[in-house]
Each structure stands twice: as C-alpha cells, then as structure tokens.
Tab-separated table of C-alpha atoms and ligand atoms in Angstrom:
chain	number	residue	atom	x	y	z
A	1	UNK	CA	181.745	278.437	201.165
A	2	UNK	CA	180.780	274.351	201.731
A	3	UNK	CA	177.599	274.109	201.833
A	4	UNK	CA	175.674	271.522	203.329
A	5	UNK	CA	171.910	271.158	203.663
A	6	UNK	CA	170.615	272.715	206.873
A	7	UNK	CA	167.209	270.437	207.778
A	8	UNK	CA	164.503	271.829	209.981
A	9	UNK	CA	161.639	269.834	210.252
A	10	UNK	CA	160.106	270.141	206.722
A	11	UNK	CA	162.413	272.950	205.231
A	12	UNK	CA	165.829	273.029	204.064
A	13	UNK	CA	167.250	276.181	204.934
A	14	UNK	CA	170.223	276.204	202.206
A	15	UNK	CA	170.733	275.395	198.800
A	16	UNK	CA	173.510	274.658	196.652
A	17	UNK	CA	174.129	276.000	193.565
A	18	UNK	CA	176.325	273.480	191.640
A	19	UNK	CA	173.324	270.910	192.554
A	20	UNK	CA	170.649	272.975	191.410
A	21	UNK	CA	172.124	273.527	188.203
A	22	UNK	CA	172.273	269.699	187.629
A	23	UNK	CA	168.803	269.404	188.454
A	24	UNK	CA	167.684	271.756	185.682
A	25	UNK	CA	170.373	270.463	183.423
A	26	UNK	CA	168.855	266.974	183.824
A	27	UNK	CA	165.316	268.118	183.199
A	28	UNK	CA	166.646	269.834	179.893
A	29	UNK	CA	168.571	266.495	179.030
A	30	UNK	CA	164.964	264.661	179.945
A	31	UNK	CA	163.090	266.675	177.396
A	32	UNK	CA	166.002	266.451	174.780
A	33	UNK	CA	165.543	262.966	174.854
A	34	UNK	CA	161.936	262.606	174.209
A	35	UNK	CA	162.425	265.207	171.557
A	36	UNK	CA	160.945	268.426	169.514
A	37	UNK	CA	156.589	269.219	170.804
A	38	UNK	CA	155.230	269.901	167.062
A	39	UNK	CA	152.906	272.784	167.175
A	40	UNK	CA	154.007	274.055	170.518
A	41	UNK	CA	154.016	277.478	171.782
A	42	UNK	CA	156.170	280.181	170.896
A	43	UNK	CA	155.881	282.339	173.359
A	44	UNK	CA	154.922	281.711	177.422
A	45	UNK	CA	154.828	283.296	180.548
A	46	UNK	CA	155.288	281.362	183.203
A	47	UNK	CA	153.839	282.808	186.583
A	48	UNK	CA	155.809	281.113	189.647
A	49	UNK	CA	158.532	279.578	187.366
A	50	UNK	CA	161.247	278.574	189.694
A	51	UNK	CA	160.310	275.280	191.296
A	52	UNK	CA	158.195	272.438	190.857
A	53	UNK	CA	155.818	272.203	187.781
A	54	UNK	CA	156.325	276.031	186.839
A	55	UNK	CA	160.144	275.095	186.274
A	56	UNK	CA	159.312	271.792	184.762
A	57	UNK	CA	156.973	273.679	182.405
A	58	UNK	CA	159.421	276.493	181.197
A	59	UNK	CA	161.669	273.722	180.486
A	60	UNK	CA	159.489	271.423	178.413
A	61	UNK	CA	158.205	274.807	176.220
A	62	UNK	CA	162.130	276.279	176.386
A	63	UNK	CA	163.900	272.743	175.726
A	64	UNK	CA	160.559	271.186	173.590
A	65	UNK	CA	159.274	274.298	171.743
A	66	UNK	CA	162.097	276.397	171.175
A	67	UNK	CA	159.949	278.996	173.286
A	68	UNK	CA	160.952	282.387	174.262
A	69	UNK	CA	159.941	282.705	177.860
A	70	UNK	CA	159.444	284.757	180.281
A	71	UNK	CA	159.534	283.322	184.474
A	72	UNK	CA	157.627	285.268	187.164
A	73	UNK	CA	158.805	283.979	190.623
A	74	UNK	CA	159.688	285.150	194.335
A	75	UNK	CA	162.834	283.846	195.563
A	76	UNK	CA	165.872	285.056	197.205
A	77	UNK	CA	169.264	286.298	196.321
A	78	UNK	CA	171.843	285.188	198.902
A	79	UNK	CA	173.081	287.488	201.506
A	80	UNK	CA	176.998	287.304	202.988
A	81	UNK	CA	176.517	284.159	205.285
A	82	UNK	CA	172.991	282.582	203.719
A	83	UNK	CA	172.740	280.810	200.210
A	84	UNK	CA	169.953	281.737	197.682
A	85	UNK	CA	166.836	280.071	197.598
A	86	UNK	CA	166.806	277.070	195.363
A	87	UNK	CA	164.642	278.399	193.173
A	88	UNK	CA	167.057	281.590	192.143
A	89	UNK	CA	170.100	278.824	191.429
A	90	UNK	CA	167.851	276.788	189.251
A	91	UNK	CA	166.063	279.939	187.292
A	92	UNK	CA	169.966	281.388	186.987
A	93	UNK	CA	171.121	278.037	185.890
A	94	UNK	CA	167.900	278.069	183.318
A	95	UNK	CA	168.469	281.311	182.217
A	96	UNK	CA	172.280	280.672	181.433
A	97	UNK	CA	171.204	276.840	179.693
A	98	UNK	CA	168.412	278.651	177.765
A	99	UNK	CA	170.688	281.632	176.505
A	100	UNK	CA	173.318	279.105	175.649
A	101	UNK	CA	170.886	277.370	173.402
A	102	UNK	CA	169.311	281.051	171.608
A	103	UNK	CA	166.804	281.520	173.607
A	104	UNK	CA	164.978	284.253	174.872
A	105	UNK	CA	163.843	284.386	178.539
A	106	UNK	CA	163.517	287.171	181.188
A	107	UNK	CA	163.143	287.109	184.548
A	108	UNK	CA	161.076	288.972	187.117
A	109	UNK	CA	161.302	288.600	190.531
A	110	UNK	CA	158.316	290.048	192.244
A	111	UNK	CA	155.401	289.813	194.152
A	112	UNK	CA	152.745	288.229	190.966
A	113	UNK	CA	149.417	289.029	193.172
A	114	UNK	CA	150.398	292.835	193.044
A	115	UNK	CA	149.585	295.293	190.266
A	116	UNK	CA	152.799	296.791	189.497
A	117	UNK	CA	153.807	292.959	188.916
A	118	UNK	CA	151.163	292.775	186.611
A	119	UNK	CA	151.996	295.958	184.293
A	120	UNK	CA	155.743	295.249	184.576
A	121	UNK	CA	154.880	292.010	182.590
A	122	UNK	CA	152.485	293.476	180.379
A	123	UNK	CA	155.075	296.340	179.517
A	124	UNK	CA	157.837	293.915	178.826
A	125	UNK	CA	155.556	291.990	176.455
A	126	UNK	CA	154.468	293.817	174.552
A	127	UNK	CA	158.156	295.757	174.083
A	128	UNK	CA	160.064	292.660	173.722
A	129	UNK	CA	157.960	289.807	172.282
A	130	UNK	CA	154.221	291.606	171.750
A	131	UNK	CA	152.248	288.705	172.321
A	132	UNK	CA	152.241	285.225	174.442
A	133	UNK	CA	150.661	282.258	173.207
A	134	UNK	CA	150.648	280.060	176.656
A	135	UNK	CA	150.240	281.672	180.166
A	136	UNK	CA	150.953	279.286	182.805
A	137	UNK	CA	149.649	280.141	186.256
A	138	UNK	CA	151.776	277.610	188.282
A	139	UNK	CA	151.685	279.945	191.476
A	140	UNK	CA	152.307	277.785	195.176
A	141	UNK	CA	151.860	280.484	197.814
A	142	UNK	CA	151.980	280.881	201.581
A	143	UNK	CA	150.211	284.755	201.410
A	144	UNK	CA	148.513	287.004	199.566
A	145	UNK	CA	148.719	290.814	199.716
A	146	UNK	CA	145.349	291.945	198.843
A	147	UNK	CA	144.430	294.964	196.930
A	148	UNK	CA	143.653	297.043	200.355
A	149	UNK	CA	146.834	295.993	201.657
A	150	UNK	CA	145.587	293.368	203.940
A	151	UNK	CA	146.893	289.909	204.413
A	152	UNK	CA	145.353	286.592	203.510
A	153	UNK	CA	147.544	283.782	204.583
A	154	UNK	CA	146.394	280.005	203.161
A	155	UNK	CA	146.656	277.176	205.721
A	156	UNK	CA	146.598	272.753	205.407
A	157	UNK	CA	143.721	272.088	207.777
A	158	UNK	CA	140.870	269.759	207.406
A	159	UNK	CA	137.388	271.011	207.249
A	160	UNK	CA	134.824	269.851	209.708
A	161	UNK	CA	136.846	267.130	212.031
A	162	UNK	CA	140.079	267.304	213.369
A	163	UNK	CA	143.053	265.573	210.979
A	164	UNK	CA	145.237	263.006	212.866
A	165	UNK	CA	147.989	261.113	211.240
A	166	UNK	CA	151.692	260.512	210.735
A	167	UNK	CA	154.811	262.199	209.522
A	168	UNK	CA	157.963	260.949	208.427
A	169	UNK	CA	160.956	263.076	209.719
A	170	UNK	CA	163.939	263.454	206.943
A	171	UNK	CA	167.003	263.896	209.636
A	172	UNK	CA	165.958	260.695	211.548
A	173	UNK	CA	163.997	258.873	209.523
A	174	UNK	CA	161.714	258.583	212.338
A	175	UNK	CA	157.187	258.805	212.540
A	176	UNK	CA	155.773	261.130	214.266
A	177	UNK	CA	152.008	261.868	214.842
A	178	UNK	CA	150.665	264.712	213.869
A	179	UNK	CA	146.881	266.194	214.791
A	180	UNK	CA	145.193	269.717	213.509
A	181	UNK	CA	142.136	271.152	214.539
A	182	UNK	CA	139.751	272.081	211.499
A	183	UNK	CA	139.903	275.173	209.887
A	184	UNK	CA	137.753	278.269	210.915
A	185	UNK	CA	135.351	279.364	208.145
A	186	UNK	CA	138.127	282.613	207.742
A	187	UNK	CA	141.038	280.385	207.580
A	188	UNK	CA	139.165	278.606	204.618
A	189	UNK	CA	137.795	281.510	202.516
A	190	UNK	CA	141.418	282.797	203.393
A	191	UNK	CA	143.018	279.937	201.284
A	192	UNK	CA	140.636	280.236	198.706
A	193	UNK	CA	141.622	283.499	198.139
A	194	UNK	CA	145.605	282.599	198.349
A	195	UNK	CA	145.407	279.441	196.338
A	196	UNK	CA	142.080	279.866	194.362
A	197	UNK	CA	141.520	281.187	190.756
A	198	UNK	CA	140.716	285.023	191.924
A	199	UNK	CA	144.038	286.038	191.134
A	200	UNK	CA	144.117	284.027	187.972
A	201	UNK	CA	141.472	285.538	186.611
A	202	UNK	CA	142.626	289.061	187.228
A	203	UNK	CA	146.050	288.131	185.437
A	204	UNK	CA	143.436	286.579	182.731
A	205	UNK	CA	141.883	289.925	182.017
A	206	UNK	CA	144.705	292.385	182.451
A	207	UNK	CA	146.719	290.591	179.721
A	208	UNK	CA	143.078	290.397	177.922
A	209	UNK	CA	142.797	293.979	178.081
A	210	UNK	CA	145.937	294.759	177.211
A	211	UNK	CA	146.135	292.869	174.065
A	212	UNK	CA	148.949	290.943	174.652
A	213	UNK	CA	146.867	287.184	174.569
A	214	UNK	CA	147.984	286.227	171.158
A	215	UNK	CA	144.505	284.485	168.640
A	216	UNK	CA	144.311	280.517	170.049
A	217	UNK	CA	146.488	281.689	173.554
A	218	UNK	CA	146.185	278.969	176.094
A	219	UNK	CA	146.292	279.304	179.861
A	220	UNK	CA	146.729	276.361	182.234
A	221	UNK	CA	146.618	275.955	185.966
A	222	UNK	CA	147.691	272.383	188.188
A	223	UNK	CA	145.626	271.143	190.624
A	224	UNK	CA	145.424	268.395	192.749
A	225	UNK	CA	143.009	265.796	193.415
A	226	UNK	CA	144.723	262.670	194.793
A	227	UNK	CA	143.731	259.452	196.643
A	228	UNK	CA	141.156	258.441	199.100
A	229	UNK	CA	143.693	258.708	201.923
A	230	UNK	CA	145.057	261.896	201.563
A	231	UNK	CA	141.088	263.864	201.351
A	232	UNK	CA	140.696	264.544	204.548
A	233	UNK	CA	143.980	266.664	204.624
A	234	UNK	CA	143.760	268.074	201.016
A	235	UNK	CA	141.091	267.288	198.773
A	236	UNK	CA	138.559	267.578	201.422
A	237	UNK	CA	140.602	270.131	203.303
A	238	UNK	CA	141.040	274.253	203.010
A	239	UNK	CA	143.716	273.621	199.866
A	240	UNK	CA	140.809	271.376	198.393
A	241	UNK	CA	138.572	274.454	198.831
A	242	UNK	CA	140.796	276.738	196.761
A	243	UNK	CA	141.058	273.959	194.178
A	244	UNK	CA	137.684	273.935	193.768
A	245	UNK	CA	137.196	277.077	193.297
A	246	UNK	CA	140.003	277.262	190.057
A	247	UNK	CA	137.447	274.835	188.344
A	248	UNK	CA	134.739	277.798	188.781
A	249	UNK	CA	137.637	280.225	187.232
A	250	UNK	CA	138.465	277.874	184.618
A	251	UNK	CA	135.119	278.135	183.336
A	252	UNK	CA	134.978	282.149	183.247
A	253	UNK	CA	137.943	282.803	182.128
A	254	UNK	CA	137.491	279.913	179.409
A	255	UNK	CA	134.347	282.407	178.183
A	256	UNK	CA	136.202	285.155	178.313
A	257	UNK	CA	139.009	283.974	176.169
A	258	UNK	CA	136.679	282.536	173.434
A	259	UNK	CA	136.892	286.295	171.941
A	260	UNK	CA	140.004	285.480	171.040
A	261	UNK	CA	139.640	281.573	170.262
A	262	UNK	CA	141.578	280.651	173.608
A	263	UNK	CA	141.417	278.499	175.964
A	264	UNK	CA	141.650	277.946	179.826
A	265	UNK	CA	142.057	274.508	181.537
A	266	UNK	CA	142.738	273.003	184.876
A	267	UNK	CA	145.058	270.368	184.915
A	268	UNK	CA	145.315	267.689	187.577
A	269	UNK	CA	148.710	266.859	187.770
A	270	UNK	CA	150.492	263.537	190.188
A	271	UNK	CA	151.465	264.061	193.554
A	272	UNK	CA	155.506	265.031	193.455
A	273	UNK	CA	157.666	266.424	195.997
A	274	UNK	CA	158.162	269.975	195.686
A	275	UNK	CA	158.514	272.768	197.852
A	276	UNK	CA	154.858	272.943	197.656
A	277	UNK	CA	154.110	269.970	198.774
A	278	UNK	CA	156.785	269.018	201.368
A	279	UNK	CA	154.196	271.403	203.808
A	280	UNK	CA	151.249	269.828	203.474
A	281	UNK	CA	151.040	267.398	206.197
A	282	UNK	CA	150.873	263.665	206.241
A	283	UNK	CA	152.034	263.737	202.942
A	284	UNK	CA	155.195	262.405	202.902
A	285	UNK	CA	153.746	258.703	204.404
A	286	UNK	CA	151.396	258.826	201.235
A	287	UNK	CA	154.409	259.987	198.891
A	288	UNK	CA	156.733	257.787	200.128
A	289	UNK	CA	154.436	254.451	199.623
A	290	UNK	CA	153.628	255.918	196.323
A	291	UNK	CA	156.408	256.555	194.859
A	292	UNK	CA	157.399	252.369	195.858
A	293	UNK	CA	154.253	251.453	194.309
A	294	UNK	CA	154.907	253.605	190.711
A	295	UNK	CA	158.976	252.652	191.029
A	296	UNK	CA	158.292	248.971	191.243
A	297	UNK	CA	155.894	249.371	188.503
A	298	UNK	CA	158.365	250.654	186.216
A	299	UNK	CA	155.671	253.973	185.615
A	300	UNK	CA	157.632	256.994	188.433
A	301	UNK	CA	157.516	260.392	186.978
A	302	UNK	CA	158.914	263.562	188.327
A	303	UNK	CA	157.579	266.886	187.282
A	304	UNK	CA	159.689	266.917	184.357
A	305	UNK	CA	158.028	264.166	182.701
A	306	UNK	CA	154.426	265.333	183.698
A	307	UNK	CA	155.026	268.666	182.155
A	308	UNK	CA	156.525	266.629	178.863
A	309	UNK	CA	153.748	264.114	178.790
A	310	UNK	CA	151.243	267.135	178.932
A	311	UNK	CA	152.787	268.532	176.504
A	312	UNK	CA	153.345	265.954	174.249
A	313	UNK	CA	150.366	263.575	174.702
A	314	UNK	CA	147.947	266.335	175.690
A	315	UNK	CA	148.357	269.642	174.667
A	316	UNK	CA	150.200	269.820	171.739
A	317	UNK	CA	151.636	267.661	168.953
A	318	UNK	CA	148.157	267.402	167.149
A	319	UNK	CA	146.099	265.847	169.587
A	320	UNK	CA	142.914	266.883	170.699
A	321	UNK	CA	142.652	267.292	174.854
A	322	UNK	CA	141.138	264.366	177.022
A	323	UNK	CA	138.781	265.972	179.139
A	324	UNK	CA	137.510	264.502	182.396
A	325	UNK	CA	133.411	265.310	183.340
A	326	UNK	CA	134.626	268.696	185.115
A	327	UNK	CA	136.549	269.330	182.192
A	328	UNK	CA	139.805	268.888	183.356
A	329	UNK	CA	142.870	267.252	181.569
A	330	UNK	CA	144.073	264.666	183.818
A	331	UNK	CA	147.717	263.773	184.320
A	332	UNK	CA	147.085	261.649	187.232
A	333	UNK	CA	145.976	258.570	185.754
A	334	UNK	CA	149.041	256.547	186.485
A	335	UNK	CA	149.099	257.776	190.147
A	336	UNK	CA	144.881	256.846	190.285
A	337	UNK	CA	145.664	253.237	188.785
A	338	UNK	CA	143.840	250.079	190.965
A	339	UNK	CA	146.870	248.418	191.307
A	340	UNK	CA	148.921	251.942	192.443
A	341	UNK	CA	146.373	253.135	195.074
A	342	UNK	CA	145.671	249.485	196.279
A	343	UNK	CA	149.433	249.537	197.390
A	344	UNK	CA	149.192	252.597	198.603
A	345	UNK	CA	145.114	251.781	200.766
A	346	UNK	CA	146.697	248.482	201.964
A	347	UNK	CA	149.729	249.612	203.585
A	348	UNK	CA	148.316	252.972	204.649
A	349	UNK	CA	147.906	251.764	208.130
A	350	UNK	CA	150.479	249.332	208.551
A	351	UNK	CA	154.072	251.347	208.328
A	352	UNK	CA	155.859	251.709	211.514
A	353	UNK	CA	159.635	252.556	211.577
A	354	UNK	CA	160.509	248.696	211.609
A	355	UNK	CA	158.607	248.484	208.142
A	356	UNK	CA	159.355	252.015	207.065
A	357	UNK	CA	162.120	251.005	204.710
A	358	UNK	CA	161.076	247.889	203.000
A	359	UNK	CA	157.062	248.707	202.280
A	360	UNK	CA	157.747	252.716	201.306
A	361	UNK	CA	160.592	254.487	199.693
A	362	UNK	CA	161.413	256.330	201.968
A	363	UNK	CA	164.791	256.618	200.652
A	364	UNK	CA	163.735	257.972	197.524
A	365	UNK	CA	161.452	260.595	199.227
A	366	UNK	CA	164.502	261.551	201.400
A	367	UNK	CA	166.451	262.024	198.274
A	368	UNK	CA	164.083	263.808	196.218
A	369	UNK	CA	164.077	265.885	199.482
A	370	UNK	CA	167.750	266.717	199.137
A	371	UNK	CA	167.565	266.925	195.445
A	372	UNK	CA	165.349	269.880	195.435
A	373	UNK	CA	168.163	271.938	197.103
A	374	UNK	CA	170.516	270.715	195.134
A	375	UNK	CA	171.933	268.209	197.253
A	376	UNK	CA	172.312	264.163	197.066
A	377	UNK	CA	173.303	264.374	193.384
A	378	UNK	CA	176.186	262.160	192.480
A	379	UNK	CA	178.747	264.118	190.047
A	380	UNK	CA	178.511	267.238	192.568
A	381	UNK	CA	181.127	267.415	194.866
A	382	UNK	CA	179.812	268.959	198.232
A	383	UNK	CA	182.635	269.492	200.058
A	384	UNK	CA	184.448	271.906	197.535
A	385	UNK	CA	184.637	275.685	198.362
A	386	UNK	CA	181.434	277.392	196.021
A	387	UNK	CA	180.775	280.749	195.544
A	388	UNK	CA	177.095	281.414	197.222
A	389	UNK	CA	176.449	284.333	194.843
A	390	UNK	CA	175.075	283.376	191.793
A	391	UNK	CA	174.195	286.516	189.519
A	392	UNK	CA	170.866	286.153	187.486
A	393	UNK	CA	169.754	288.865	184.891
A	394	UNK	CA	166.175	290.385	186.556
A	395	UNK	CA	164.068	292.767	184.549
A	396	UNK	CA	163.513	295.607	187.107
B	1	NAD	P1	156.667	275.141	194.194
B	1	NAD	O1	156.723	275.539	195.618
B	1	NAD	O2	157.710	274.214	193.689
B	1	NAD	O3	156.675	276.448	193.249
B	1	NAD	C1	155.913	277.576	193.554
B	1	NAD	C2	156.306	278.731	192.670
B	1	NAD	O4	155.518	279.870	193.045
B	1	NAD	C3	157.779	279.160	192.785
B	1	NAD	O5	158.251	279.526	191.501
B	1	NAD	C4	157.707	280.417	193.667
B	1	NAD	O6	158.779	281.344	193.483
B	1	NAD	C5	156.399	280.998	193.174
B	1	NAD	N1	155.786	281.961	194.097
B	1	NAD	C6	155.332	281.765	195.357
B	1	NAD	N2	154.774	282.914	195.840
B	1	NAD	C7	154.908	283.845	194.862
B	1	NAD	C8	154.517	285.198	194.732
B	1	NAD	N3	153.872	285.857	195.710
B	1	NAD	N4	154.819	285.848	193.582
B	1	NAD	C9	155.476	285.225	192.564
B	1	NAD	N5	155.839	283.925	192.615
B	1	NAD	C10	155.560	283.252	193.758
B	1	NAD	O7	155.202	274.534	193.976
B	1	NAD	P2	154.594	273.407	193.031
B	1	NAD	O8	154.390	272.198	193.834
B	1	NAD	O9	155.286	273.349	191.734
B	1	NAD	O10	153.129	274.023	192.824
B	1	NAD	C11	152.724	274.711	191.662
B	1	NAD	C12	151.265	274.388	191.405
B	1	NAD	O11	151.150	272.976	191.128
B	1	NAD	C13	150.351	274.663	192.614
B	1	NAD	O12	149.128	275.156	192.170
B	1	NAD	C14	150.177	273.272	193.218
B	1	NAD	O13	148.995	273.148	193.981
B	1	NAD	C15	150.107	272.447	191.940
B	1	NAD	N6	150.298	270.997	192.121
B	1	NAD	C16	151.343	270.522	192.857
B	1	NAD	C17	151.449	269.152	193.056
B	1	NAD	C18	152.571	268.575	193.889
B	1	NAD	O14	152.494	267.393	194.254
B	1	NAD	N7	153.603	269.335	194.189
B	1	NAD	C19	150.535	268.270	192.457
B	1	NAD	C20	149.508	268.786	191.665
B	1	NAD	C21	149.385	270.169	191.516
C-alpha cells in the first residue's frame, strides 16, 4: 500500500510505518548522543507510552538507563484498507530498537483506567521483573470509563466567558476563527475526572498494595501551565481544572509513598505538538509563533530533549530536584523566558495569512504535524509500496 497522510481538520487519519520508525530511531540517536543518565532507573512503567512525552520518556530511561520497560497504551492495529495508529508503528518500532539493543520491554494494549488493566500489570511485574523503580503516568485521554460503567468524556472549553480566537488550518495554510461557549459545571468536573490525578492515585495504591513499588520508586506526571495567552483556553480552562487537581494528587500520593522512601512529582513540561495537543484549540497560532521565537534563539526542544533534560539535569545523575513554590519541577523555563513570551505577546494579535509565514513557523508546525504520523521525513520514500501490518508483541 502507498500511503499518504489523510488530513481532516486537526487529525491525520493514517500513518506510515517506515516514518514512524525514523521518528523513534531519531529520538534513540538523540539520547545516544547526550549519553549514559548515572543513577537512573532500572525498571519503569510507562502508562500511555506510545506518543508524545510517554514515548519520549521510555526512550530516554530505555536508550539513557539501560531500563527494562514496560509501555501501557491504547492504539490501533491496522485493519485490511486502514493503517495503524501512529502510536502502534512507533511502540513496534521501539520494541524491535529496544530488543535489538538487550532490552527488556512489554507491551500492553488496554484500556489503563480499568481494573483488569491494572492487575494485568501488576501480574506481569511482579512475574517478570518484581519490582519498578519509576512509574510514569503520561496518560492524554479523550474518555474515561468509570468504575460503574458510566462515561466521563474531558472537553477544551473556557470557564466562565466564551473563548474566541484563531486557528491555523494544516491543508491550506489558511486562519480561521474559532469561538466556544464555556463549559457547564459537568463538563468541568467531567475533565477533572478524565485528565485529573483520581486515576493516578488509584494506579499509586494498587501497585502500593501490591508490593511491586520498589524502596526510593519515583512516579511522575506532565502538566501544563503555559503563557498568558493561551489561559483562557487551557490554564484557566476545564484542562487547567484537571491540572490542578494532579497538584492536590501529587501531594497524597507523595505521603503515601514516603512508607517506602518514594516520591511523587508533577512536572510542567513545554508546549510541543503531539497528538495531545494538536486538539486543544487556538493552539497551533501560539505553537507556531513559539516555536519561531525558541528556533531563532537557538534553544527548540522536542519531547525528546525535555524527557532527556529531565532526566539528566533534574531527576537523575546526582542532582537534587528544583522545585517551584507548588512543588513542581519545571521544564518550561526556556518556553517562560522574557524574551520567548515577549515574541510570542507582541505578535499574538498581529498574524494574518499575509504575515503568517514570516512572523510564525508555521512551516515547522506543519511539519512537526506530518512528522508525528510519520510523514515529511526526508530518507523515507513515500511513494514505495509498504506493508500496513506491522506485528508488535502484546502481553494479553
Ligand atoms: P499523546 O496524545 O501524544 O499521548 C497520549 C498517550 O496516552 C498515548 O500513549 C495513548 O495511547 C495513551 N492513552 C490514551 N488513552 C488511553 C487509555 N484509555 N488507556 C491507555 N492509554 C491511553 O499526549 P501527550 O501530549 O504526550 O500528553 C501526555 C501528558 O503530557 C498529558 O498529561 C499532557 O497534558 C502532558 N503535557 C503535554 C504537553 C504538550 O504540549 N503536548 C505539554 C505539557 C504536558
């Protein structure tokens, strides 16, 4: 089959799989370069491991640490005339990479808010490795099935006062206004329940109670805090609700782990495109003038290099945590700089499609776009005949 990407507003509808593997062999290649983490984990479940900062962080503790790990996601095999998701080519193309190299990793794909998720984990754990030293909850979620079999679904609204403001459309590179009404108080304690620490926390203490949190385990979760012109859609909106409330699980579960002398920290991480985040709306006008304002500046990361530095600066390698005053570790401090965000403020208002090119990167959004489906990578060519089934090893 050619495959070619299939754009519908802001989803992709196919991937390919020769691209996706170059993405993850290019993150491994990244965290070759900056070499070994000292003191890193051995072990490390990864919940929602396939995209974004969950695959950028079983890289960095595979490709840094030498971990064995084990990736908890939800994507899809591909059917007779559909490709995969993204995320199963680049967790197969992990999973082959890793093996290659000696080491262990399993995959589950599954539901990770349901129960039988849970003990499948737990079971594996303790047969294969007994113990994990890191846990990293890097879930991005549309729904949750709750324990009585109801529905939560999160939504991107503002709280209070209606949202208006722009998106930039990846097939014609043309704006287009958007406006959203606020959220009702259901849809809000709705996300909170999708996207907040709740399900964390019960993760937290089934591993707890199972024994498998090795003495000094870690657990992490990203959040997001951003800049001034992007509150009133996140920060300040239902997602910044759910945020909030993974500072309030941080806390308890950070008690609860002292028993065994672990830890449990939020970390605020930069503002990347990922599946995630190609939803939330009005953010590719804010991601597009940022990422100009860090390229120029010579200081652009992808999540690959946030889940390095974190590792590297933060986490591990001797150092001791910075905390900020809600004791978070904050990997945004490059994206937060005066001379980043007063790019990003000055221009806010300004960019019409005339201007669209030269005062944002759009280009660079639009290809970071392509690139997380495995397309727009030079070295792949897209018009040869690929197979769309790519076999990955699942625990069942
Ligand atoms: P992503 O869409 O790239 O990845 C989400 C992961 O969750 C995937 O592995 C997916 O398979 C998994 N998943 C979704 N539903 C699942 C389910 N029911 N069961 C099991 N797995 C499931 O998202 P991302 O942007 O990497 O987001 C990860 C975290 O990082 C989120 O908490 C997000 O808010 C946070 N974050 C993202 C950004 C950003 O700019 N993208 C910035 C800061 C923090």
């Amino acid at each position: 089959m050619i495959i070619q990407p299939r754009i519908k507003g802001f989803l992709c509808t196919t991937a390919h799989p020769v691209g996706c593997a170059e993405d993850v062999a290019q993150q491994i290649d990244h965290v070759r370069r900056y070499g070994p983490v000292n003191g890193g984990p051995e072990r490390v479940l990864i919940i929602g491991a396939s995209g974004g900062y969950g695959l950028a962080t079983r890289i960095t503790a595979a490709f840094g640490c030498n971990a064995a790990t084990i990736g908890l996601f939800f994507e899809r095999q591909a059917a007779r005339n559909r490709t995969a998701s993204a995320g199963w080519y680049k967790s197969a193309a992990f999973t082959n990479m890793a093996e290659a190299a000696g080491l262990y990793t399993r995959n589950i794909n599954g539901d990770a808010f349901s129960d039988d998720t849970k003990q499948r984990i737990i079971s594996l754990i303790k047969e294969e490795i007994g113990q994990v030293d890191m846990v990293v909850y890097s879930l991005a979620a549309p729904s949750r099935t709750l324990p009585d079999g109801t529905v939560a679904r999160s939504s991107l609204k503002p709280i209070g006062e209606p949202f208006t403001g722009v998106t930039l459309d990846i097939n014609s590179s043309t704006i287009r206004p958007i406006s959203l009404e606020p959220a009702t108080p259901q849809e809000i304690s709705d996300t909170v329940r999708v996207m907040g620490g709740e399900d964390w926390e019960i993760w937290i203490q089934a591993l707890l109670d199972a024994g498998v949190l090795a003495d000094g385990c870690i657990t992490t979760n990203y959040t997001y805090l951003g800049s001034e012109v992007t509150w009133p859609i996140y920060y300040h909106g239902t997602i910044g609700k759910a945020k909030e409330d993974l500072d309030r699980a941080a806390l308890e579960i950070h008690k609860k782990l002292s028993r065994i002398d672990g830890s449990a920290r939020v970390v605020v991480m930069k503002g990347l495109l990922t599946g995630a985040s190609s939803a939330i709306p009005g953010m590719s006008l804010y991601l597009s003038l940022l990422f100009k304002a860090m390229k120029s500046r010579g200081i652009h990361e992808g999540c690959i290099e946030q889940t390095t530095r974190l590792f590297t600066n933060q986490l591990f390698n001797g150092n001791v945590p910075e905390f900020d005053e809600a004791g978070r570790i904050r990997m945004d401090d490059w994206e937060l700089s005066e001379t980043v965000q007063s790019y990003v403020k000055d221009n806010w208002s300004k960019i019409n499609e005339s201007n669209l090119s030269d005062m944002t990167d759009f280009a660079g959004y639009r290809e970071a776009f392509l690139q997380l489906h495995g397309f727009g990578f030079t070295g792949v060519d897209y018009q040869a005949d690929v197979a769309q089934t790519v076999d990955m090893a699942l625990v069942e």
